[in-house]
Amino acid sequence: MSKPLVLVNFKTYQTASGDAALNLLEAMEQYGNGPATLVAAVSAFDLSPLSSASSSVEIWSQHLDPVGLGGYTGWLEPTTARSRGAVGTLINHAEHKVPIEHVEELLKMLPDGFPVCACAADVEEAKALAELGPTFIAVEPPELIGGDISVTTADPSIVSDTVAAVKAVNPSVRVLCGAGVKNGMDVATALELGAEGVLLASGVTKATDVHAVLKDLVAQL
Ligand code: G3P
């Protein structure tokens, strides 16, 4: 049984970009060998410095495009991201939606064992994504993203229903949940609902005491 995943999306928060991203990573490193697998999904601009600085935290990209080297202005080309230290990626985040073919093509071109977390807004989208066999599916109701109420409190059934639906399609896909996740109780509830981890951002990136939040997030595991 793998450890639960605590995936922190740095987004483009000022508190999680450039030097601040390095500081945040340093804080996460203190919990990286604990009961959870910690992942930082960082800006493409920060992949190199953060992957060089990380030891116990996995550094992921926030997005990748299914393109090769060549004439693809502004796209995030996967082999370059990997050479800059990305060891996994988010895709189809609510703030960066893509057609399902984009996810399909991307999965085909990534090497085996490179974890991909495809985000879904609801159970139906999660089911469609599960057909493609990503490593993880994170269900996140868009209206709860960035808010104060965790999905595990506001809509627990979307978590358990997504787990059931995804496992029925492909039992090897691991389900995460996110939106409003802030503390260890939210993480514990997510696991009770059948999720295998959480995807969160503002609870960490906007925390006044990052260490206290990180400690609490893994406290009940
Ligand atoms: O990617 C995580 C995310 O969309 C949830 O954000 O701020 O509600 O934890 P937040």
PDB file of C-alpha atoms and ligand atoms in Angstrom:
ATOM      1  CA  MET A   1       0.000   0.000   0.000  1.00  0.00           C
ATOM      2  CA  SER A   2       1.500   3.341  -1.043  1.00  0.00           C
ATOM      3  CA  LYS A   3       1.653   6.258   1.343  1.00  0.00           C
ATOM      4  CA  PRO A   4      -1.111   8.855   0.984  1.00  0.00           C
ATOM      5  CA  LEU A   5      -0.196  11.675  -1.368  1.00  0.00           C
ATOM      6  CA  VAL A   6      -0.231  15.294  -0.258  1.00  0.00           C
ATOM      7  CA  LEU A   7       0.131  17.254  -3.467  1.00  0.00           C
ATOM      8  CA  VAL A   8       0.669  20.975  -3.007  1.00  0.00           C
ATOM      9  CA  ASN A   9      -0.023  23.033  -6.112  1.00  0.00           C
ATOM     10  CA  PHE A  10       2.079  26.201  -5.992  1.00  0.00           C
ATOM     11  CA  LYS A  11      -0.011  27.721  -8.853  1.00  0.00           C
ATOM     12  CA  THR A  12       1.327  31.233  -9.567  1.00  0.00           C
ATOM     13  CA  TYR A  13       1.063  32.404  -5.970  1.00  0.00           C
ATOM     14  CA  GLN A  14       3.692  35.012  -5.180  1.00  0.00           C
ATOM     15  CA  THR A  15       4.318  33.140  -1.953  1.00  0.00           C
ATOM     16  CA  ALA A  16       5.152  30.042  -3.983  1.00  0.00           C
ATOM     17  CA  SER A  17       7.202  31.448  -6.872  1.00  0.00           C
ATOM     18  CA  GLY A  18      10.933  32.042  -7.315  1.00  0.00           C
ATOM     19  CA  ASP A  19      12.777  32.470  -4.006  1.00  0.00           C
ATOM     20  CA  ALA A  20       9.534  32.077  -2.084  1.00  0.00           C
ATOM     21  CA  ALA A  21       9.004  28.725  -3.795  1.00  0.00           C
ATOM     22  CA  LEU A  22      12.420  27.626  -2.550  1.00  0.00           C
ATOM     23  CA  ASN A  23      11.474  28.658   0.983  1.00  0.00           C
ATOM     24  CA  LEU A  24       8.205  26.777   0.756  1.00  0.00           C
ATOM     25  CA  LEU A  25       9.988  23.702  -0.559  1.00  0.00           C
ATOM     26  CA  GLU A  26      12.464  23.922   2.319  1.00  0.00           C
ATOM     27  CA  ALA A  27       9.551  23.832   4.762  1.00  0.00           C
ATOM     28  CA  MET A  28       7.984  20.863   2.946  1.00  0.00           C
ATOM     29  CA  GLU A  29      11.289  18.974   2.976  1.00  0.00           C
ATOM     30  CA  GLN A  30      10.990  18.644   6.747  1.00  0.00           C
ATOM     31  CA  TYR A  31       7.896  16.487   6.311  1.00  0.00           C
ATOM     32  CA  GLY A  32       8.869  14.668   3.119  1.00  0.00           C
ATOM     33  CA  ASN A  33      10.109  11.527   4.832  1.00  0.00           C
ATOM     34  CA  GLY A  34       7.004  11.214   6.992  1.00  0.00           C
ATOM     35  CA  PRO A  35       3.780   9.271   6.611  1.00  0.00           C
ATOM     36  CA  ALA A  36       2.771  10.970   3.345  1.00  0.00           C
ATOM     37  CA  THR A  37       4.427  11.324  -0.035  1.00  0.00           C
ATOM     38  CA  LEU A  38       4.790  15.063  -0.510  1.00  0.00           C
ATOM     39  CA  VAL A  39       4.658  16.588  -3.971  1.00  0.00           C
ATOM     40  CA  ALA A  40       5.138  20.201  -5.024  1.00  0.00           C
ATOM     41  CA  ALA A  41       3.557  21.077  -8.386  1.00  0.00           C
ATOM     42  CA  VAL A  42       5.530  24.149  -9.337  1.00  0.00           C
ATOM     43  CA  SER A  43       5.701  26.737 -12.071  1.00  0.00           C
ATOM     44  CA  ALA A  44       7.702  25.603 -15.100  1.00  0.00           C
ATOM     45  CA  PHE A  45       9.979  28.589 -14.399  1.00  0.00           C
ATOM     46  CA  ASP A  46      10.896  27.023 -11.051  1.00  0.00           C
ATOM     47  CA  LEU A  47      11.346  23.370 -12.047  1.00  0.00           C
ATOM     48  CA  SER A  48      15.150  23.501 -12.274  1.00  0.00           C
ATOM     49  CA  PRO A  49      15.984  25.308  -9.032  1.00  0.00           C
ATOM     50  CA  LEU A  50      13.406  23.401  -7.018  1.00  0.00           C
ATOM     51  CA  SER A  51      14.330  19.983  -8.340  1.00  0.00           C
ATOM     52  CA  SER A  52      17.985  20.748  -7.578  1.00  0.00           C
ATOM     53  CA  ALA A  53      17.043  21.734  -4.025  1.00  0.00           C
ATOM     54  CA  SER A  54      14.661  18.870  -3.288  1.00  0.00           C
ATOM     55  CA  SER A  55      15.486  15.562  -1.718  1.00  0.00           C
ATOM     56  CA  SER A  56      12.361  14.238  -0.030  1.00  0.00           C
ATOM     57  CA  VAL A  57       9.689  16.135  -1.973  1.00  0.00           C
ATOM     58  CA  GLU A  58       8.755  15.209  -5.535  1.00  0.00           C
ATOM     59  CA  ILE A  59       8.781  18.138  -7.953  1.00  0.00           C
ATOM     60  CA  TRP A  60       6.041  18.049 -10.563  1.00  0.00           C
ATOM     61  CA  SER A  61       4.987  20.289 -13.394  1.00  0.00           C
ATOM     62  CA  GLN A  62       1.567  21.954 -13.195  1.00  0.00           C
ATOM     63  CA  HIS A  63       0.815  21.214 -16.833  1.00  0.00           C
ATOM     64  CA  LEU A  64       2.425  19.670 -19.923  1.00  0.00           C
ATOM     65  CA  ASP A  65       1.538  19.755 -23.590  1.00  0.00           C
ATOM     66  CA  PRO A  66       1.644  16.774 -25.965  1.00  0.00           C
ATOM     67  CA  VAL A  67       4.204  18.330 -28.294  1.00  0.00           C
ATOM     68  CA  GLY A  68       7.734  17.512 -29.383  1.00  0.00           C
ATOM     69  CA  LEU A  69      10.830  19.627 -29.761  1.00  0.00           C
ATOM     70  CA  GLY A  70      10.461  22.140 -32.562  1.00  0.00           C
ATOM     71  CA  GLY A  71       7.915  24.706 -33.614  1.00  0.00           C
ATOM     72  CA  TYR A  72       5.701  24.872 -30.530  1.00  0.00           C
ATOM     73  CA  THR A  73       5.977  28.421 -29.237  1.00  0.00           C
ATOM     74  CA  GLY A  74       5.019  28.779 -25.604  1.00  0.00           C
ATOM     75  CA  TRP A  75       4.023  25.161 -25.064  1.00  0.00           C
ATOM     76  CA  LEU A  76       5.377  23.040 -22.214  1.00  0.00           C
ATOM     77  CA  GLU A  77       7.266  20.252 -23.932  1.00  0.00           C
ATOM     78  CA  PRO A  78       7.542  17.104 -21.770  1.00  0.00           C
ATOM     79  CA  THR A  79      11.156  16.009 -22.364  1.00  0.00           C
ATOM     80  CA  THR A  80      12.358  19.502 -21.493  1.00  0.00           C
ATOM     81  CA  ALA A  81      10.291  19.508 -18.303  1.00  0.00           C
ATOM     82  CA  ARG A  82      11.771  16.138 -17.376  1.00  0.00           C
ATOM     83  CA  SER A  83      15.292  17.348 -18.042  1.00  0.00           C
ATOM     84  CA  ARG A  84      14.555  20.282 -15.699  1.00  0.00           C
ATOM     85  CA  GLY A  85      13.647  17.812 -12.963  1.00  0.00           C
ATOM     86  CA  ALA A  86       9.907  17.259 -13.268  1.00  0.00           C
ATOM     87  CA  VAL A  87       9.107  13.755 -12.061  1.00  0.00           C
ATOM     88  CA  GLY A  88       5.346  14.008 -12.523  1.00  0.00           C
ATOM     89  CA  THR A  89       2.664  16.382 -13.698  1.00  0.00           C
ATOM     90  CA  LEU A  90      -0.817  17.685 -13.170  1.00  0.00           C
ATOM     91  CA  ILE A  91      -3.014  17.960 -16.226  1.00  0.00           C
ATOM     92  CA  ASN A  92      -6.465  19.384 -16.915  1.00  0.00           C
ATOM     93  CA  HIS A  93      -6.515  21.453 -13.734  1.00  0.00           C
ATOM     94  CA  ALA A  94      -9.723  23.480 -13.338  1.00  0.00           C
ATOM     95  CA  GLU A  95      -7.637  26.581 -14.023  1.00  0.00           C
ATOM     96  CA  HIS A  96      -6.033  25.065 -17.134  1.00  0.00           C
ATOM     97  CA  LYS A  97      -8.585  22.844 -18.830  1.00  0.00           C
ATOM     98  CA  VAL A  98      -7.678  20.876 -21.950  1.00  0.00           C
ATOM     99  CA  PRO A  99      -9.612  18.636 -24.347  1.00  0.00           C
ATOM    100  CA  ILE A 100      -9.577  14.981 -23.305  1.00  0.00           C
ATOM    101  CA  GLU A 101      -7.506  14.201 -26.436  1.00  0.00           C
ATOM    102  CA  HIS A 102      -4.767  16.394 -24.962  1.00  0.00           C
ATOM    103  CA  VAL A 103      -4.631  14.127 -21.900  1.00  0.00           C
ATOM    104  CA  GLU A 104      -4.719  11.021 -24.076  1.00  0.00           C
ATOM    105  CA  GLU A 105      -1.854  12.187 -26.308  1.00  0.00           C
ATOM    106  CA  LEU A 106       0.201  13.313 -23.345  1.00  0.00           C
ATOM    107  CA  LEU A 107      -0.147   9.960 -21.578  1.00  0.00           C
ATOM    108  CA  LYS A 108       0.989   8.186 -24.756  1.00  0.00           C
ATOM    109  CA  MET A 109       4.173  10.186 -24.997  1.00  0.00           C
ATOM    110  CA  LEU A 110       5.256  10.090 -21.349  1.00  0.00           C
ATOM    111  CA  PRO A 111       7.465   7.237 -20.159  1.00  0.00           C
ATOM    112  CA  ASP A 112       6.015   4.415 -18.049  1.00  0.00           C
ATOM    113  CA  GLY A 113       6.140   5.235 -14.368  1.00  0.00           C
ATOM    114  CA  PHE A 114       5.936   9.007 -14.843  1.00  0.00           C
ATOM    115  CA  PRO A 115       3.004   9.941 -12.610  1.00  0.00           C
ATOM    116  CA  VAL A 116       0.209  11.995 -14.086  1.00  0.00           C
ATOM    117  CA  CYS A 117      -2.612  13.455 -12.014  1.00  0.00           C
ATOM    118  CA  ALA A 118      -5.572  14.338 -14.209  1.00  0.00           C
ATOM    119  CA  CYS A 119      -8.032  16.711 -12.556  1.00  0.00           C
ATOM    120  CA  ALA A 120     -11.791  16.325 -12.833  1.00  0.00           C
ATOM    121  CA  ALA A 121     -14.604  18.678 -11.906  1.00  0.00           C
ATOM    122  CA  ASP A 122     -17.125  15.914 -11.250  1.00  0.00           C
ATOM    123  CA  VAL A 123     -17.761  12.180 -11.300  1.00  0.00           C
ATOM    124  CA  GLU A 124     -18.566  12.070 -15.016  1.00  0.00           C
ATOM    125  CA  GLU A 125     -15.329  13.762 -15.992  1.00  0.00           C
ATOM    126  CA  ALA A 126     -13.418  11.496 -13.603  1.00  0.00           C
ATOM    127  CA  LYS A 127     -14.931   8.424 -15.273  1.00  0.00           C
ATOM    128  CA  ALA A 128     -13.959   9.633 -18.729  1.00  0.00           C
ATOM    129  CA  LEU A 129     -10.416  10.330 -17.576  1.00  0.00           C
ATOM    130  CA  ALA A 130     -10.185   6.947 -15.827  1.00  0.00           C
ATOM    131  CA  GLU A 131     -10.630   5.264 -19.230  1.00  0.00           C
ATOM    132  CA  LEU A 132      -7.262   6.747 -20.183  1.00  0.00           C
ATOM    133  CA  GLY A 133      -5.486   5.235 -17.161  1.00  0.00           C
ATOM    134  CA  PRO A 134      -3.651   8.157 -15.577  1.00  0.00           C
ATOM    135  CA  THR A 135      -1.802   7.425 -12.336  1.00  0.00           C
ATOM    136  CA  PHE A 136      -4.117   9.659 -10.319  1.00  0.00           C
ATOM    137  CA  ILE A 137      -7.403  11.440 -10.769  1.00  0.00           C
ATOM    138  CA  ALA A 138      -8.055  14.416  -8.496  1.00  0.00           C
ATOM    139  CA  VAL A 139     -11.674  15.419  -8.146  1.00  0.00           C
ATOM    140  CA  GLU A 140     -12.078  19.104  -7.358  1.00  0.00           C
ATOM    141  CA  PRO A 141     -15.431  20.917  -7.532  1.00  0.00           C
ATOM    142  CA  PRO A 142     -14.376  24.210  -9.151  1.00  0.00           C
ATOM    143  CA  GLU A 143     -16.687  26.318  -6.984  1.00  0.00           C
ATOM    144  CA  LEU A 144     -14.884  25.159  -3.825  1.00  0.00           C
ATOM    145  CA  ILE A 145     -11.358  25.902  -5.087  1.00  0.00           C
ATOM    146  CA  GLY A 146      -9.655  28.609  -3.066  1.00  0.00           C
ATOM    147  CA  GLY A 147     -12.465  28.638  -0.516  1.00  0.00           C
ATOM    148  CA  ASP A 148     -12.553  27.946   3.183  1.00  0.00           C
ATOM    149  CA  ILE A 149     -14.740  24.850   3.166  1.00  0.00           C
ATOM    150  CA  SER A 150     -13.092  21.599   2.245  1.00  0.00           C
ATOM    151  CA  VAL A 151     -14.667  19.357  -0.383  1.00  0.00           C
ATOM    152  CA  THR A 152     -14.606  16.655   2.286  1.00  0.00           C
ATOM    153  CA  THR A 153     -17.083  18.710   4.333  1.00  0.00           C
ATOM    154  CA  ALA A 154     -19.026  20.524   1.618  1.00  0.00           C
ATOM    155  CA  ASP A 155     -19.522  17.564  -0.713  1.00  0.00           C
ATOM    156  CA  PRO A 156     -18.203  14.305   0.746  1.00  0.00           C
ATOM    157  CA  SER A 157     -20.269  12.209  -1.638  1.00  0.00           C
ATOM    158  CA  ILE A 158     -18.435  13.568  -4.672  1.00  0.00           C
ATOM    159  CA  VAL A 159     -15.289  12.064  -3.201  1.00  0.00           C
ATOM    160  CA  SER A 160     -16.729   8.627  -2.401  1.00  0.00           C
ATOM    161  CA  ASP A 161     -18.727   8.542  -5.648  1.00  0.00           C
ATOM    162  CA  THR A 162     -15.623   9.418  -7.658  1.00  0.00           C
ATOM    163  CA  VAL A 163     -13.633   6.692  -5.932  1.00  0.00           C
ATOM    164  CA  ALA A 164     -16.346   4.136  -6.734  1.00  0.00           C
ATOM    165  CA  ALA A 165     -16.743   5.290 -10.333  1.00  0.00           C
ATOM    166  CA  VAL A 166     -13.027   5.441 -11.088  1.00  0.00           C
ATOM    167  CA  LYS A 167     -12.260   2.077  -9.487  1.00  0.00           C
ATOM    168  CA  ALA A 168     -15.105   0.508 -11.488  1.00  0.00           C
ATOM    169  CA  VAL A 169     -13.453   1.721 -14.674  1.00  0.00           C
ATOM    170  CA  ASN A 170      -9.834   1.128 -13.708  1.00  0.00           C
ATOM    171  CA  PRO A 171      -8.921  -0.131 -10.219  1.00  0.00           C
ATOM    172  CA  SER A 172      -5.292   0.882 -10.597  1.00  0.00           C
ATOM    173  CA  VAL A 173      -6.076   4.603 -10.855  1.00  0.00           C
ATOM    174  CA  ARG A 174      -5.602   6.316  -7.498  1.00  0.00           C
ATOM    175  CA  VAL A 175      -8.119   8.991  -6.544  1.00  0.00           C
ATOM    176  CA  LEU A 176      -7.291  12.255  -4.810  1.00  0.00           C
ATOM    177  CA  CYS A 177      -9.628  15.024  -3.796  1.00  0.00           C
ATOM    178  CA  GLY A 178      -9.109  18.724  -3.499  1.00  0.00           C
ATOM    179  CA  ALA A 179     -10.624  22.186  -3.087  1.00  0.00           C
ATOM    180  CA  GLY A 180     -10.607  23.945   0.240  1.00  0.00           C
ATOM    181  CA  VAL A 181      -8.467  21.294   1.951  1.00  0.00           C
ATOM    182  CA  LYS A 182      -6.742  22.996   4.862  1.00  0.00           C
ATOM    183  CA  ASN A 183      -5.873  20.662   7.705  1.00  0.00           C
ATOM    184  CA  GLY A 184      -5.208  17.181   9.003  1.00  0.00           C
ATOM    185  CA  MET A 185      -8.874  16.545   9.677  1.00  0.00           C
ATOM    186  CA  ASP A 186      -9.656  17.231   6.002  1.00  0.00           C
ATOM    187  CA  VAL A 187      -6.915  14.808   4.963  1.00  0.00           C
ATOM    188  CA  ALA A 188      -8.134  12.140   7.381  1.00  0.00           C
ATOM    189  CA  THR A 189     -11.712  12.535   6.124  1.00  0.00           C
ATOM    190  CA  ALA A 190     -10.511  12.303   2.509  1.00  0.00           C
ATOM    191  CA  LEU A 191      -8.901   8.949   3.293  1.00  0.00           C
ATOM    192  CA  GLU A 192     -12.026   7.736   5.118  1.00  0.00           C
ATOM    193  CA  LEU A 193     -14.003   8.573   1.985  1.00  0.00           C
ATOM    194  CA  GLY A 194     -11.694   6.325  -0.025  1.00  0.00           C
ATOM    195  CA  ALA A 195      -9.330   8.884  -1.514  1.00  0.00           C
ATOM    196  CA  GLU A 196      -5.615   8.119  -1.466  1.00  0.00           C
ATOM    197  CA  GLY A 197      -4.507  11.653  -0.871  1.00  0.00           C
ATOM    198  CA  VAL A 198      -5.286  15.303  -1.399  1.00  0.00           C
ATOM    199  CA  LEU A 199      -4.516  18.106  -3.805  1.00  0.00           C
ATOM    200  CA  LEU A 200      -4.372  21.523  -2.207  1.00  0.00           C
ATOM    201  CA  ALA A 201      -2.955  24.995  -2.695  1.00  0.00           C
ATOM    202  CA  SER A 202      -4.118  28.019  -0.703  1.00  0.00           C
ATOM    203  CA  GLY A 203      -4.142  26.201   2.640  1.00  0.00           C
ATOM    204  CA  VAL A 204      -0.360  26.054   2.288  1.00  0.00           C
ATOM    205  CA  THR A 205       0.530  28.906  -0.060  1.00  0.00           C
ATOM    206  CA  LYS A 206      -1.475  31.483   1.912  1.00  0.00           C
ATOM    207  CA  ALA A 207      -0.656  30.146   5.362  1.00  0.00           C
ATOM    208  CA  THR A 208       0.781  32.559   7.899  1.00  0.00           C
ATOM    209  CA  ASP A 209       2.528  29.641   9.586  1.00  0.00           C
ATOM    210  CA  VAL A 210       3.455  27.163   6.865  1.00  0.00           C
ATOM    211  CA  HIS A 211       5.250  24.808   9.247  1.00  0.00           C
ATOM    212  CA  ALA A 212       2.208  24.524  11.490  1.00  0.00           C
ATOM    213  CA  VAL A 213      -0.040  23.798   8.506  1.00  0.00           C
ATOM    214  CA  LEU A 214       2.297  21.171   7.046  1.00  0.00           C
ATOM    215  CA  LYS A 215       2.712  19.498  10.412  1.00  0.00           C
ATOM    216  CA  ASP A 216      -1.044  19.393  10.910  1.00  0.00           C
ATOM    217  CA  LEU A 217      -1.735  18.095   7.397  1.00  0.00           C
ATOM    218  CA  VAL A 218       0.185  14.900   8.071  1.00  0.00           C
ATOM    219  CA  ALA A 219      -0.536  14.660  11.797  1.00  0.00           C
ATOM    220  CA  GLN A 220      -3.376  12.139  11.541  1.00  0.00           C
ATOM    221  CA  LEU A 221      -1.721   9.786   9.048  1.00  0.00           C
TER     222      LEU A 221
HETATM  223  O1  G3P B   1      -4.821  22.396  -7.258  1.00  0.00           O
HETATM  224  C1  G3P B   1      -5.358  22.562  -6.001  1.00  0.00           C
HETATM  225  C2  G3P B   1      -6.529  23.403  -6.014  1.00  0.00           C
HETATM  226  O2  G3P B   1      -7.147  23.730  -7.147  1.00  0.00           O
HETATM  227  C3  G3P B   1      -7.284  23.547  -4.775  1.00  0.00           C
HETATM  228  O3  G3P B   1      -6.960  24.809  -4.361  1.00  0.00           O
HETATM  229  O4  G3P B   1      -6.699  26.593  -2.788  1.00  0.00           O
HETATM  230  O5  G3P B   1      -8.738  25.189  -2.739  1.00  0.00           O
HETATM  231  O6  G3P B   1      -6.576  24.244  -1.989  1.00  0.00           O
HETATM  232  P1  G3P B   1      -7.267  25.227  -2.882  1.00  0.00           P
END
